[in-house]
Amino acid sequence: MLGTANQVCVVIGASHAGVNFAFNLRKEGWQGEVILFDSDPNIPYHRPPLSKSYIIDGDLNSNLLKPLESYKKDKITLKLGVKVSSINRNNRTISIENKGTQKYDKLVIATGARPFIPPISGIDSAANLFPMSTANDAIEIKKAIDSSEKKRVIIIGGGYIGLETAASLKKTGASVKVLEREERILARVTAPVMSDYFMELLQQNDVQILTNNNVSFIKTENGLNTIFCDNETSFEADIVIVGVGIRVNTELADTAGLEIEQGIKVNEFSQTNDENIYAIGDCTFHYNPHYKRYLRLESVQLQNLGILLSKKEETGRSGF
């Protein structure tokens, strides 16, 4: 049986990894308290649908990781809209911004990643510029689309998020262009044959894909953005969405003295260099027994993009 009734397991991060860990910990017999912290105030939800169904219908409840009743049933305490500011390994406590501290016996870090905003000149003053990472991002993009007269959208980045968002926005009646600096879309994550397949599929759905277009600066006047590329092309946009990659959230672990190498370094049991602290999900640099080496993975399902576009065609050892 894992743990005792008076022990506390704290999980930082309530996305896919953190939530599934909490429920599986209960399933495996953890009898102590389980507390799940996240700075997002919403009931934990699936992130991939944000750039697909949610940006269209805005129904977050249909994409919850677990219904609220499940947390109550499994006695998992949700602390949402709460930011954890530091970890004290000596005292086994975490500091909660403006709300004191919380003791733990075991700590699990599932802080994931955040969007990378590239240092493009003028990007900080661009009008209606958004990443696509949280429910709030999707809400703000939907508001901007609904209130825009011409609905001209430029998406910077031809990766998973950018392409899924482009496909979804076409369903709102927006005019969408994707600017990709590489010679092909999805160049970092898939083979050329797959890039060609999705390029053709997107173009059949009236999404313009422009490769070899590296954005050099953005000029904004009277709410209108002009995006300039280093090949001397330029494009006007009412709305700009940035999807060029992520930055792993390792700051909490780093300041606590945990080992960092491309992510939070953990062994084959997801344990850090502190025996009471574990890390899971795409914030980790973990040992993979199959490949017999350390690596970091970002979990994205390519088939989601194909499913989204095809719908239009059909319809027109744990240590604990």
PDB file of C-alpha atoms in Angstrom:
ATOM      1  CA  MET A   1       0.000   0.000   0.000  1.00  0.00           C
ATOM      2  CA  LEU A   2       1.404   3.380  -0.981  1.00  0.00           C
ATOM      3  CA  GLY A   3       1.933   5.949   1.733  1.00  0.00           C
ATOM      4  CA  THR A   4       0.015   6.397   4.949  1.00  0.00           C
ATOM      5  CA  ALA A   5      -3.159   8.304   5.751  1.00  0.00           C
ATOM      6  CA  ASN A   6      -1.277  11.251   7.243  1.00  0.00           C
ATOM      7  CA  GLN A   7       1.030  11.818   4.272  1.00  0.00           C
ATOM      8  CA  VAL A   8       0.529  14.501   1.643  1.00  0.00           C
ATOM      9  CA  CYS A   9       1.309  14.283  -2.065  1.00  0.00           C
ATOM     10  CA  VAL A  10       1.363  17.648  -3.830  1.00  0.00           C
ATOM     11  CA  VAL A  11       1.160  17.861  -7.616  1.00  0.00           C
ATOM     12  CA  ILE A  12       2.130  21.113  -9.351  1.00  0.00           C
ATOM     13  CA  GLY A  13       0.400  21.298 -12.711  1.00  0.00           C
ATOM     14  CA  ALA A  14      -3.136  20.165 -13.589  1.00  0.00           C
ATOM     15  CA  SER A  15      -2.861  19.372 -17.261  1.00  0.00           C
ATOM     16  CA  HIS A  16      -2.883  15.877 -18.767  1.00  0.00           C
ATOM     17  CA  ALA A  17       0.156  14.494 -16.917  1.00  0.00           C
ATOM     18  CA  GLY A  18      -0.666  15.920 -13.493  1.00  0.00           C
ATOM     19  CA  VAL A  19      -4.341  14.994 -13.461  1.00  0.00           C
ATOM     20  CA  ASN A  20      -3.824  11.454 -14.721  1.00  0.00           C
ATOM     21  CA  PHE A  21      -1.045  10.937 -12.211  1.00  0.00           C
ATOM     22  CA  ALA A  22      -3.280  12.055  -9.324  1.00  0.00           C
ATOM     23  CA  PHE A  23      -6.057   9.615 -10.238  1.00  0.00           C
ATOM     24  CA  ASN A  24      -3.637   6.759 -10.846  1.00  0.00           C
ATOM     25  CA  LEU A  25      -1.986   7.424  -7.502  1.00  0.00           C
ATOM     26  CA  ARG A  26      -5.355   6.846  -5.840  1.00  0.00           C
ATOM     27  CA  LYS A  27      -5.904   3.749  -7.963  1.00  0.00           C
ATOM     28  CA  GLU A  28      -2.555   2.352  -6.810  1.00  0.00           C
ATOM     29  CA  GLY A  29      -3.519   2.746  -3.163  1.00  0.00           C
ATOM     30  CA  TRP A  30      -2.211   6.102  -1.922  1.00  0.00           C
ATOM     31  CA  GLN A  31      -4.180   6.752   1.284  1.00  0.00           C
ATOM     32  CA  GLY A  32      -2.908  10.189   2.147  1.00  0.00           C
ATOM     33  CA  GLU A  33      -3.977  13.591   0.896  1.00  0.00           C
ATOM     34  CA  VAL A  34      -3.584  14.505  -2.773  1.00  0.00           C
ATOM     35  CA  ILE A  35      -3.498  18.209  -3.640  1.00  0.00           C
ATOM     36  CA  LEU A  36      -3.370  19.433  -7.233  1.00  0.00           C
ATOM     37  CA  PHE A  37      -2.209  23.024  -7.893  1.00  0.00           C
ATOM     38  CA  ASP A  38      -2.503  24.986 -11.130  1.00  0.00           C
ATOM     39  CA  SER A  39      -2.362  28.678 -12.003  1.00  0.00           C
ATOM     40  CA  ASP A  40      -5.165  28.206 -14.565  1.00  0.00           C
ATOM     41  CA  PRO A  41      -8.512  28.881 -12.832  1.00  0.00           C
ATOM     42  CA  ASN A  42     -10.475  26.489 -15.053  1.00  0.00           C
ATOM     43  CA  ILE A  43     -11.333  22.887 -14.198  1.00  0.00           C
ATOM     44  CA  PRO A  44      -8.486  20.880 -15.819  1.00  0.00           C
ATOM     45  CA  TYR A  45      -9.107  20.354 -19.523  1.00  0.00           C
ATOM     46  CA  HIS A  46      -7.592  18.695 -22.575  1.00  0.00           C
ATOM     47  CA  ARG A  47      -5.222  21.143 -24.272  1.00  0.00           C
ATOM     48  CA  PRO A  48      -5.237  19.852 -27.897  1.00  0.00           C
ATOM     49  CA  PRO A  49      -8.951  20.668 -28.506  1.00  0.00           C
ATOM     50  CA  LEU A  50      -8.253  24.344 -27.739  1.00  0.00           C
ATOM     51  CA  SER A  51      -7.014  24.833 -31.291  1.00  0.00           C
ATOM     52  CA  LYS A  52      -9.780  22.678 -32.752  1.00  0.00           C
ATOM     53  CA  SER A  53     -13.312  22.405 -31.358  1.00  0.00           C
ATOM     54  CA  TYR A  54     -12.977  24.910 -28.511  1.00  0.00           C
ATOM     55  CA  ILE A  55     -11.923  27.823 -30.671  1.00  0.00           C
ATOM     56  CA  ILE A  56     -15.111  27.227 -32.674  1.00  0.00           C
ATOM     57  CA  ASP A  57     -17.786  26.401 -30.095  1.00  0.00           C
ATOM     58  CA  GLY A  58     -16.152  27.642 -26.869  1.00  0.00           C
ATOM     59  CA  ASP A  59     -17.487  24.666 -24.899  1.00  0.00           C
ATOM     60  CA  LEU A  60     -14.766  23.896 -22.365  1.00  0.00           C
ATOM     61  CA  ASN A  61     -17.011  21.532 -20.387  1.00  0.00           C
ATOM     62  CA  SER A  62     -17.021  19.004 -23.220  1.00  0.00           C
ATOM     63  CA  ASN A  63     -13.213  18.818 -23.058  1.00  0.00           C
ATOM     64  CA  LEU A  64     -12.612  18.345 -19.335  1.00  0.00           C
ATOM     65  CA  LEU A  65      -9.970  15.799 -18.355  1.00  0.00           C
ATOM     66  CA  LYS A  66     -12.277  14.605 -15.566  1.00  0.00           C
ATOM     67  CA  PRO A  67     -15.674  15.832 -14.349  1.00  0.00           C
ATOM     68  CA  LEU A  68     -15.572  17.819 -11.142  1.00  0.00           C
ATOM     69  CA  GLU A  69     -17.416  15.052  -9.309  1.00  0.00           C
ATOM     70  CA  SER A  70     -14.533  12.643  -9.984  1.00  0.00           C
ATOM     71  CA  TYR A  71     -12.108  14.781  -7.987  1.00  0.00           C
ATOM     72  CA  LYS A  72     -14.496  14.774  -5.055  1.00  0.00           C
ATOM     73  CA  LYS A  73     -15.076  11.036  -5.315  1.00  0.00           C
ATOM     74  CA  ASP A  74     -11.338  10.271  -5.312  1.00  0.00           C
ATOM     75  CA  LYS A  75     -10.634  12.898  -2.651  1.00  0.00           C
ATOM     76  CA  ILE A  76      -8.306  14.932  -4.845  1.00  0.00           C
ATOM     77  CA  THR A  77      -8.183  18.554  -3.746  1.00  0.00           C
ATOM     78  CA  LEU A  78      -8.059  21.091  -6.572  1.00  0.00           C
ATOM     79  CA  LYS A  79      -6.280  24.390  -5.941  1.00  0.00           C
ATOM     80  CA  LEU A  80      -6.941  26.305  -9.157  1.00  0.00           C
ATOM     81  CA  GLY A  81      -5.952  29.829 -10.071  1.00  0.00           C
ATOM     82  CA  VAL A  82      -3.086  29.465  -7.613  1.00  0.00           C
ATOM     83  CA  LYS A  83       0.561  30.055  -8.514  1.00  0.00           C
ATOM     84  CA  VAL A  84       3.315  28.103  -6.768  1.00  0.00           C
ATOM     85  CA  SER A  85       6.292  30.449  -6.397  1.00  0.00           C
ATOM     86  CA  SER A  86       9.010  28.261  -4.860  1.00  0.00           C
ATOM     87  CA  ILE A  87       9.967  24.881  -3.424  1.00  0.00           C
ATOM     88  CA  ASN A  88      11.759  24.475  -0.096  1.00  0.00           C
ATOM     89  CA  ARG A  89      13.358  21.043  -0.192  1.00  0.00           C
ATOM     90  CA  ASN A  90      14.727  21.248   3.359  1.00  0.00           C
ATOM     91  CA  ASN A  91      11.323  21.878   4.924  1.00  0.00           C
ATOM     92  CA  ARG A  92       9.407  19.942   2.262  1.00  0.00           C
ATOM     93  CA  THR A  93       7.100  22.858   1.585  1.00  0.00           C
ATOM     94  CA  ILE A  94       5.994  24.858  -1.426  1.00  0.00           C
ATOM     95  CA  SER A  95       5.303  28.582  -1.279  1.00  0.00           C
ATOM     96  CA  ILE A  96       2.016  29.708  -2.757  1.00  0.00           C
ATOM     97  CA  GLU A  97       1.940  33.246  -4.109  1.00  0.00           C
ATOM     98  CA  ASN A  98       0.222  35.478  -1.513  1.00  0.00           C
ATOM     99  CA  LYS A  99      -1.221  32.424   0.259  1.00  0.00           C
ATOM    100  CA  GLY A 100       1.439  31.004   2.572  1.00  0.00           C
ATOM    101  CA  THR A 101       2.913  27.525   2.271  1.00  0.00           C
ATOM    102  CA  GLN A 102       1.854  23.915   1.817  1.00  0.00           C
ATOM    103  CA  LYS A 103       3.695  20.934   3.305  1.00  0.00           C
ATOM    104  CA  TYR A 104       4.371  17.811   1.256  1.00  0.00           C
ATOM    105  CA  ASP A 105       5.792  14.363   1.817  1.00  0.00           C
ATOM    106  CA  LYS A 106       6.032  13.667  -1.888  1.00  0.00           C
ATOM    107  CA  LEU A 107       6.057  16.318  -4.591  1.00  0.00           C
ATOM    108  CA  VAL A 108       5.319  15.817  -8.283  1.00  0.00           C
ATOM    109  CA  ILE A 109       6.220  18.546 -10.776  1.00  0.00           C
ATOM    110  CA  ALA A 110       4.075  18.549 -13.919  1.00  0.00           C
ATOM    111  CA  THR A 111       4.555  22.155 -14.998  1.00  0.00           C
ATOM    112  CA  GLY A 112       4.660  21.451 -18.741  1.00  0.00           C
ATOM    113  CA  ALA A 113       5.680  24.220 -21.115  1.00  0.00           C
ATOM    114  CA  ARG A 114       4.626  27.647 -22.318  1.00  0.00           C
ATOM    115  CA  PRO A 115       4.531  29.230 -25.782  1.00  0.00           C
ATOM    116  CA  PHE A 116       7.747  30.747 -27.080  1.00  0.00           C
ATOM    117  CA  ILE A 117       7.258  34.305 -28.301  1.00  0.00           C
ATOM    118  CA  PRO A 118      10.115  35.032 -30.714  1.00  0.00           C
ATOM    119  CA  PRO A 119      12.064  38.302 -30.437  1.00  0.00           C
ATOM    120  CA  ILE A 120      10.549  39.804 -33.582  1.00  0.00           C
ATOM    121  CA  SER A 121      10.781  43.581 -33.790  1.00  0.00           C
ATOM    122  CA  GLY A 122       7.351  45.122 -33.141  1.00  0.00           C
ATOM    123  CA  ILE A 123       5.778  41.966 -31.749  1.00  0.00           C
ATOM    124  CA  ASP A 124       5.203  43.515 -28.320  1.00  0.00           C
ATOM    125  CA  SER A 125       3.046  46.302 -29.751  1.00  0.00           C
ATOM    126  CA  ALA A 126       1.127  44.235 -32.310  1.00  0.00           C
ATOM    127  CA  ALA A 127      -2.665  44.414 -32.150  1.00  0.00           C
ATOM    128  CA  ASN A 128      -4.670  41.273 -31.425  1.00  0.00           C
ATOM    129  CA  LEU A 129      -1.609  39.028 -31.198  1.00  0.00           C
ATOM    130  CA  PHE A 130      -2.069  35.760 -29.318  1.00  0.00           C
ATOM    131  CA  PRO A 131      -0.355  32.482 -28.519  1.00  0.00           C
ATOM    132  CA  MET A 132      -2.458  29.314 -28.312  1.00  0.00           C
ATOM    133  CA  SER A 133      -1.848  27.514 -25.053  1.00  0.00           C
ATOM    134  CA  THR A 134      -4.661  28.023 -22.551  1.00  0.00           C
ATOM    135  CA  ALA A 135      -8.437  28.272 -22.560  1.00  0.00           C
ATOM    136  CA  ASN A 136      -8.092  32.009 -22.060  1.00  0.00           C
ATOM    137  CA  ASP A 137      -6.019  32.250 -25.246  1.00  0.00           C
ATOM    138  CA  ALA A 138      -8.753  30.445 -27.188  1.00  0.00           C
ATOM    139  CA  ILE A 139     -11.421  32.706 -25.656  1.00  0.00           C
ATOM    140  CA  GLU A 140      -9.532  35.863 -26.633  1.00  0.00           C
ATOM    141  CA  ILE A 141      -8.891  34.614 -30.174  1.00  0.00           C
ATOM    142  CA  LYS A 142     -12.573  33.772 -30.599  1.00  0.00           C
ATOM    143  CA  LYS A 143     -13.553  37.247 -29.325  1.00  0.00           C
ATOM    144  CA  ALA A 144     -11.131  38.900 -31.753  1.00  0.00           C
ATOM    145  CA  ILE A 145     -12.459  36.841 -34.677  1.00  0.00           C
ATOM    146  CA  ASP A 146     -16.085  37.569 -33.784  1.00  0.00           C
ATOM    147  CA  SER A 147     -15.441  41.318 -33.541  1.00  0.00           C
ATOM    148  CA  SER A 148     -13.233  41.611 -36.623  1.00  0.00           C
ATOM    149  CA  GLU A 149     -14.844  42.868 -39.815  1.00  0.00           C
ATOM    150  CA  LYS A 150     -12.358  41.429 -42.333  1.00  0.00           C
ATOM    151  CA  LYS A 151     -11.102  38.509 -40.205  1.00  0.00           C
ATOM    152  CA  ARG A 152      -7.651  38.451 -41.809  1.00  0.00           C
ATOM    153  CA  VAL A 153      -5.464  36.126 -39.777  1.00  0.00           C
ATOM    154  CA  ILE A 154      -1.741  35.508 -40.049  1.00  0.00           C
ATOM    155  CA  ILE A 155      -0.365  32.502 -38.209  1.00  0.00           C
ATOM    156  CA  ILE A 156       3.376  32.563 -37.600  1.00  0.00           C
ATOM    157  CA  GLY A 157       4.632  28.988 -37.520  1.00  0.00           C
ATOM    158  CA  GLY A 158       3.700  25.891 -39.495  1.00  0.00           C
ATOM    159  CA  GLY A 159       3.828  23.391 -36.650  1.00  0.00           C
ATOM    160  CA  TYR A 160       1.043  21.385 -35.045  1.00  0.00           C
ATOM    161  CA  ILE A 161      -0.560  24.257 -33.129  1.00  0.00           C
ATOM    162  CA  GLY A 162      -0.388  26.703 -36.010  1.00  0.00           C
ATOM    163  CA  LEU A 163      -1.884  24.298 -38.525  1.00  0.00           C
ATOM    164  CA  GLU A 164      -4.657  23.057 -36.239  1.00  0.00           C
ATOM    165  CA  THR A 165      -5.564  26.647 -35.394  1.00  0.00           C
ATOM    166  CA  ALA A 166      -5.568  27.578 -39.078  1.00  0.00           C
ATOM    167  CA  ALA A 167      -7.938  24.724 -39.921  1.00  0.00           C
ATOM    168  CA  SER A 168     -10.289  25.720 -37.113  1.00  0.00           C
ATOM    169  CA  LEU A 169     -10.321  29.400 -37.985  1.00  0.00           C
ATOM    170  CA  LYS A 170     -11.330  28.635 -41.558  1.00  0.00           C
ATOM    171  CA  LYS A 171     -14.565  27.248 -40.127  1.00  0.00           C
ATOM    172  CA  THR A 172     -15.291  30.707 -38.651  1.00  0.00           C
ATOM    173  CA  GLY A 173     -15.081  32.335 -42.071  1.00  0.00           C
ATOM    174  CA  ALA A 174     -11.666  33.874 -41.492  1.00  0.00           C
ATOM    175  CA  SER A 175      -9.073  34.401 -44.223  1.00  0.00           C
ATOM    176  CA  VAL A 176      -6.009  32.505 -42.981  1.00  0.00           C
ATOM    177  CA  LYS A 177      -2.376  32.541 -44.055  1.00  0.00           C
ATOM    178  CA  VAL A 178       0.337  30.467 -42.386  1.00  0.00           C
ATOM    179  CA  LEU A 179       3.902  31.775 -42.551  1.00  0.00           C
ATOM    180  CA  GLU A 180       6.567  29.099 -42.096  1.00  0.00           C
ATOM    181  CA  ARG A 181      10.265  29.961 -42.182  1.00  0.00           C
ATOM    182  CA  GLU A 182      11.410  26.449 -43.191  1.00  0.00           C
ATOM    183  CA  GLU A 183      11.104  24.850 -46.621  1.00  0.00           C
ATOM    184  CA  ARG A 184       8.189  22.706 -45.464  1.00  0.00           C
ATOM    185  CA  ILE A 185       5.607  22.616 -42.678  1.00  0.00           C
ATOM    186  CA  LEU A 186       6.135  20.254 -39.725  1.00  0.00           C
ATOM    187  CA  ALA A 187       9.813  20.062 -40.701  1.00  0.00           C
ATOM    188  CA  ARG A 188      11.014  19.432 -37.149  1.00  0.00           C
ATOM    189  CA  VAL A 189       8.639  16.619 -36.306  1.00  0.00           C
ATOM    190  CA  THR A 190       7.756  14.553 -39.355  1.00  0.00           C
ATOM    191  CA  ALA A 191       8.957  13.210 -42.714  1.00  0.00           C
ATOM    192  CA  PRO A 192       8.588  15.166 -45.983  1.00  0.00           C
ATOM    193  CA  VAL A 193       5.819  12.851 -47.241  1.00  0.00           C
ATOM    194  CA  MET A 194       3.666  13.768 -44.229  1.00  0.00           C
ATOM    195  CA  SER A 195       4.448  17.463 -44.680  1.00  0.00           C
ATOM    196  CA  ASP A 196       3.314  17.218 -48.298  1.00  0.00           C
ATOM    197  CA  TYR A 197       0.125  15.411 -47.307  1.00  0.00           C
ATOM    198  CA  PHE A 198      -0.962  18.017 -44.788  1.00  0.00           C
ATOM    199  CA  MET A 199       0.150  20.868 -47.030  1.00  0.00           C
ATOM    200  CA  GLU A 200      -2.195  19.625 -49.742  1.00  0.00           C
ATOM    201  CA  LEU A 201      -5.017  18.949 -47.287  1.00  0.00           C
ATOM    202  CA  LEU A 202      -4.817  22.449 -45.814  1.00  0.00           C
ATOM    203  CA  GLN A 203      -4.695  24.093 -49.221  1.00  0.00           C
ATOM    204  CA  GLN A 204      -7.772  22.115 -50.283  1.00  0.00           C
ATOM    205  CA  ASN A 205      -9.481  23.723 -47.293  1.00  0.00           C
ATOM    206  CA  ASP A 206      -8.497  27.234 -48.455  1.00  0.00           C
ATOM    207  CA  VAL A 207      -5.687  27.736 -45.952  1.00  0.00           C
ATOM    208  CA  GLN A 208      -2.749  29.494 -47.605  1.00  0.00           C
ATOM    209  CA  ILE A 209       0.614  28.007 -46.602  1.00  0.00           C
ATOM    210  CA  LEU A 210       3.642  30.138 -47.387  1.00  0.00           C
ATOM    211  CA  THR A 211       6.969  28.451 -46.689  1.00  0.00           C
ATOM    212  CA  ASN A 212      10.424  30.083 -46.712  1.00  0.00           C
ATOM    213  CA  ASN A 213       8.829  33.125 -45.070  1.00  0.00           C
ATOM    214  CA  ASN A 214      10.779  34.184 -41.991  1.00  0.00           C
ATOM    215  CA  VAL A 215       9.068  37.079 -40.190  1.00  0.00           C
ATOM    216  CA  SER A 216      11.547  39.900 -39.539  1.00  0.00           C
ATOM    217  CA  PHE A 217       9.321  42.628 -38.062  1.00  0.00           C
ATOM    218  CA  ILE A 218       5.745  43.715 -37.476  1.00  0.00           C
ATOM    219  CA  LYS A 219       4.423  47.233 -37.976  1.00  0.00           C
ATOM    220  CA  THR A 220       1.100  48.183 -36.387  1.00  0.00           C
ATOM    221  CA  GLU A 221      -0.939  51.278 -37.228  1.00  0.00           C
ATOM    222  CA  ASN A 222      -4.564  51.945 -36.230  1.00  0.00           C
ATOM    223  CA  GLY A 223      -5.059  48.355 -35.147  1.00  0.00           C
ATOM    224  CA  LEU A 224      -3.807  46.908 -38.436  1.00  0.00           C
ATOM    225  CA  ASN A 225      -0.691  44.724 -38.429  1.00  0.00           C
ATOM    226  CA  THR A 226       1.665  44.475 -41.364  1.00  0.00           C
ATOM    227  CA  ILE A 227       3.971  41.480 -41.153  1.00  0.00           C
ATOM    228  CA  PHE A 228       7.249  41.804 -43.029  1.00  0.00           C
ATOM    229  CA  CYS A 229       9.388  38.797 -43.970  1.00  0.00           C
ATOM    230  CA  ASP A 230      13.085  38.794 -44.782  1.00  0.00           C
ATOM    231  CA  ASN A 231      12.355  37.786 -48.397  1.00  0.00           C
ATOM    232  CA  GLU A 232      10.769  41.240 -48.861  1.00  0.00           C
ATOM    233  CA  THR A 233       7.173  39.998 -48.802  1.00  0.00           C
ATOM    234  CA  SER A 234       4.581  41.564 -46.488  1.00  0.00           C
ATOM    235  CA  PHE A 235       1.082  40.670 -45.313  1.00  0.00           C
ATOM    236  CA  GLU A 236      -1.720  42.573 -43.584  1.00  0.00           C
ATOM    237  CA  ALA A 237      -3.519  41.023 -40.625  1.00  0.00           C
ATOM    238  CA  ASP A 238      -6.230  42.002 -38.183  1.00  0.00           C
ATOM    239  CA  ILE A 239      -5.211  39.090 -35.943  1.00  0.00           C
ATOM    240  CA  VAL A 240      -1.820  37.420 -35.465  1.00  0.00           C
ATOM    241  CA  ILE A 241      -1.346  34.020 -33.817  1.00  0.00           C
ATOM    242  CA  VAL A 242       2.111  32.805 -32.834  1.00  0.00           C
ATOM    243  CA  GLY A 243       2.836  29.090 -32.843  1.00  0.00           C
ATOM    244  CA  VAL A 244       6.596  28.712 -33.232  1.00  0.00           C
ATOM    245  CA  GLY A 245       7.384  26.394 -30.342  1.00  0.00           C
ATOM    246  CA  ILE A 246       7.564  26.168 -26.570  1.00  0.00           C
ATOM    247  CA  ARG A 247       9.766  26.855 -23.589  1.00  0.00           C
ATOM    248  CA  VAL A 248       9.840  24.193 -20.893  1.00  0.00           C
ATOM    249  CA  ASN A 249       8.732  25.377 -17.433  1.00  0.00           C
ATOM    250  CA  THR A 250      11.763  24.402 -15.368  1.00  0.00           C
ATOM    251  CA  GLU A 251      12.149  27.541 -13.278  1.00  0.00           C
ATOM    252  CA  LEU A 252      10.623  26.132 -10.074  1.00  0.00           C
ATOM    253  CA  ALA A 253      12.790  23.041 -10.267  1.00  0.00           C
ATOM    254  CA  ASP A 254      15.901  24.985 -11.176  1.00  0.00           C
ATOM    255  CA  THR A 255      15.670  27.435  -8.274  1.00  0.00           C
ATOM    256  CA  ALA A 256      15.074  24.477  -5.945  1.00  0.00           C
ATOM    257  CA  GLY A 257      18.388  22.973  -7.006  1.00  0.00           C
ATOM    258  CA  LEU A 258      17.001  20.081  -9.031  1.00  0.00           C
ATOM    259  CA  GLU A 259      19.055  18.839 -11.963  1.00  0.00           C
ATOM    260  CA  ILE A 260      18.126  20.431 -15.277  1.00  0.00           C
ATOM    261  CA  GLU A 261      19.186  19.188 -18.724  1.00  0.00           C
ATOM    262  CA  GLN A 262      16.855  20.225 -21.556  1.00  0.00           C
ATOM    263  CA  GLY A 263      14.128  19.694 -18.936  1.00  0.00           C
ATOM    264  CA  ILE A 264      13.863  18.443 -15.368  1.00  0.00           C
ATOM    265  CA  LYS A 265      16.137  15.414 -15.364  1.00  0.00           C
ATOM    266  CA  VAL A 266      14.551  12.267 -13.925  1.00  0.00           C
ATOM    267  CA  ASN A 267      15.459   8.590 -13.835  1.00  0.00           C
ATOM    268  CA  GLU A 268      13.441   5.670 -15.173  1.00  0.00           C
ATOM    269  CA  PHE A 269      11.108   6.018 -12.174  1.00  0.00           C
ATOM    270  CA  SER A 270      10.461   9.744 -12.870  1.00  0.00           C
ATOM    271  CA  GLN A 271      12.475  10.617  -9.753  1.00  0.00           C
ATOM    272  CA  THR A 272      14.644  13.742  -9.639  1.00  0.00           C
ATOM    273  CA  ASN A 273      17.914  14.070  -7.731  1.00  0.00           C
ATOM    274  CA  ASP A 274      15.732  14.655  -4.640  1.00  0.00           C
ATOM    275  CA  GLU A 275      14.251  11.327  -3.522  1.00  0.00           C
ATOM    276  CA  ASN A 276      10.986  12.996  -2.487  1.00  0.00           C
ATOM    277  CA  ILE A 277      10.446  14.957  -5.695  1.00  0.00           C
ATOM    278  CA  TYR A 278       9.301  13.530  -9.021  1.00  0.00           C
ATOM    279  CA  ALA A 279       8.621  15.166 -12.385  1.00  0.00           C
ATOM    280  CA  ILE A 280       6.388  13.994 -15.237  1.00  0.00           C
ATOM    281  CA  GLY A 281       5.176  15.119 -18.640  1.00  0.00           C
ATOM    282  CA  ASP A 282       6.832  17.286 -21.261  1.00  0.00           C
ATOM    283  CA  CYS A 283       8.784  19.312 -18.703  1.00  0.00           C
ATOM    284  CA  THR A 284      11.036  16.286 -18.113  1.00  0.00           C
ATOM    285  CA  PHE A 285      14.261  15.006 -19.593  1.00  0.00           C
ATOM    286  CA  HIS A 286      13.706  11.369 -18.776  1.00  0.00           C
ATOM    287  CA  TYR A 287      15.434   8.069 -19.218  1.00  0.00           C
ATOM    288  CA  ASN A 288      13.733   5.948 -21.849  1.00  0.00           C
ATOM    289  CA  PRO A 289      14.459   2.227 -21.334  1.00  0.00           C
ATOM    290  CA  HIS A 290      13.484   1.374 -24.909  1.00  0.00           C
ATOM    291  CA  TYR A 291      16.003   3.737 -26.512  1.00  0.00           C
ATOM    292  CA  LYS A 292      18.398   3.420 -23.545  1.00  0.00           C
ATOM    293  CA  ARG A 293      19.028   7.138 -23.413  1.00  0.00           C
ATOM    294  CA  TYR A 294      17.642  10.365 -22.012  1.00  0.00           C
ATOM    295  CA  LEU A 295      15.198  12.378 -24.096  1.00  0.00           C
ATOM    296  CA  ARG A 296      12.393  14.916 -23.878  1.00  0.00           C
ATOM    297  CA  LEU A 297       9.075  14.399 -25.653  1.00  0.00           C
ATOM    298  CA  GLU A 298       6.230  16.768 -26.513  1.00  0.00           C
ATOM    299  CA  SER A 299       2.993  14.805 -26.752  1.00  0.00           C
ATOM    300  CA  VAL A 300       1.045  15.886 -29.818  1.00  0.00           C
ATOM    301  CA  GLN A 301      -1.130  13.650 -31.986  1.00  0.00           C
ATOM    302  CA  LEU A 302      -0.709  14.319 -35.676  1.00  0.00           C
ATOM    303  CA  GLN A 303      -3.922  12.502 -36.578  1.00  0.00           C
ATOM    304  CA  ASN A 304      -5.972  15.201 -34.836  1.00  0.00           C
ATOM    305  CA  LEU A 305      -5.186  17.603 -37.660  1.00  0.00           C
ATOM    306  CA  GLY A 306      -6.293  15.124 -40.310  1.00  0.00           C
ATOM    307  CA  ILE A 307      -9.511  14.340 -38.436  1.00  0.00           C
ATOM    308  CA  LEU A 308     -10.301  18.037 -38.100  1.00  0.00           C
ATOM    309  CA  LEU A 309      -9.833  18.738 -41.806  1.00  0.00           C
ATOM    310  CA  SER A 310     -11.547  15.574 -43.047  1.00  0.00           C
ATOM    311  CA  LYS A 311     -14.735  16.557 -41.221  1.00  0.00           C
ATOM    312  CA  LYS A 312     -15.110  19.470 -43.576  1.00  0.00           C
ATOM    313  CA  GLU A 313     -14.691  17.163 -46.556  1.00  0.00           C
ATOM    314  CA  GLU A 314     -17.331  14.783 -45.202  1.00  0.00           C
ATOM    315  CA  THR A 315     -19.765  17.555 -44.611  1.00  0.00           C
ATOM    316  CA  GLY A 316     -18.552  19.898 -47.590  1.00  0.00           C
ATOM    317  CA  ARG A 317       8.404   0.941  -9.402  1.00  0.00           C
ATOM    318  CA  SER A 318       7.021   4.258  -7.993  1.00  0.00           C
ATOM    319  CA  GLY A 319       9.079   5.199  -4.875  1.00  0.00           C
ATOM    320  CA  PHE A 320       5.934   6.258  -3.062  1.00  0.00           C
TER     321      PHE A 320
END
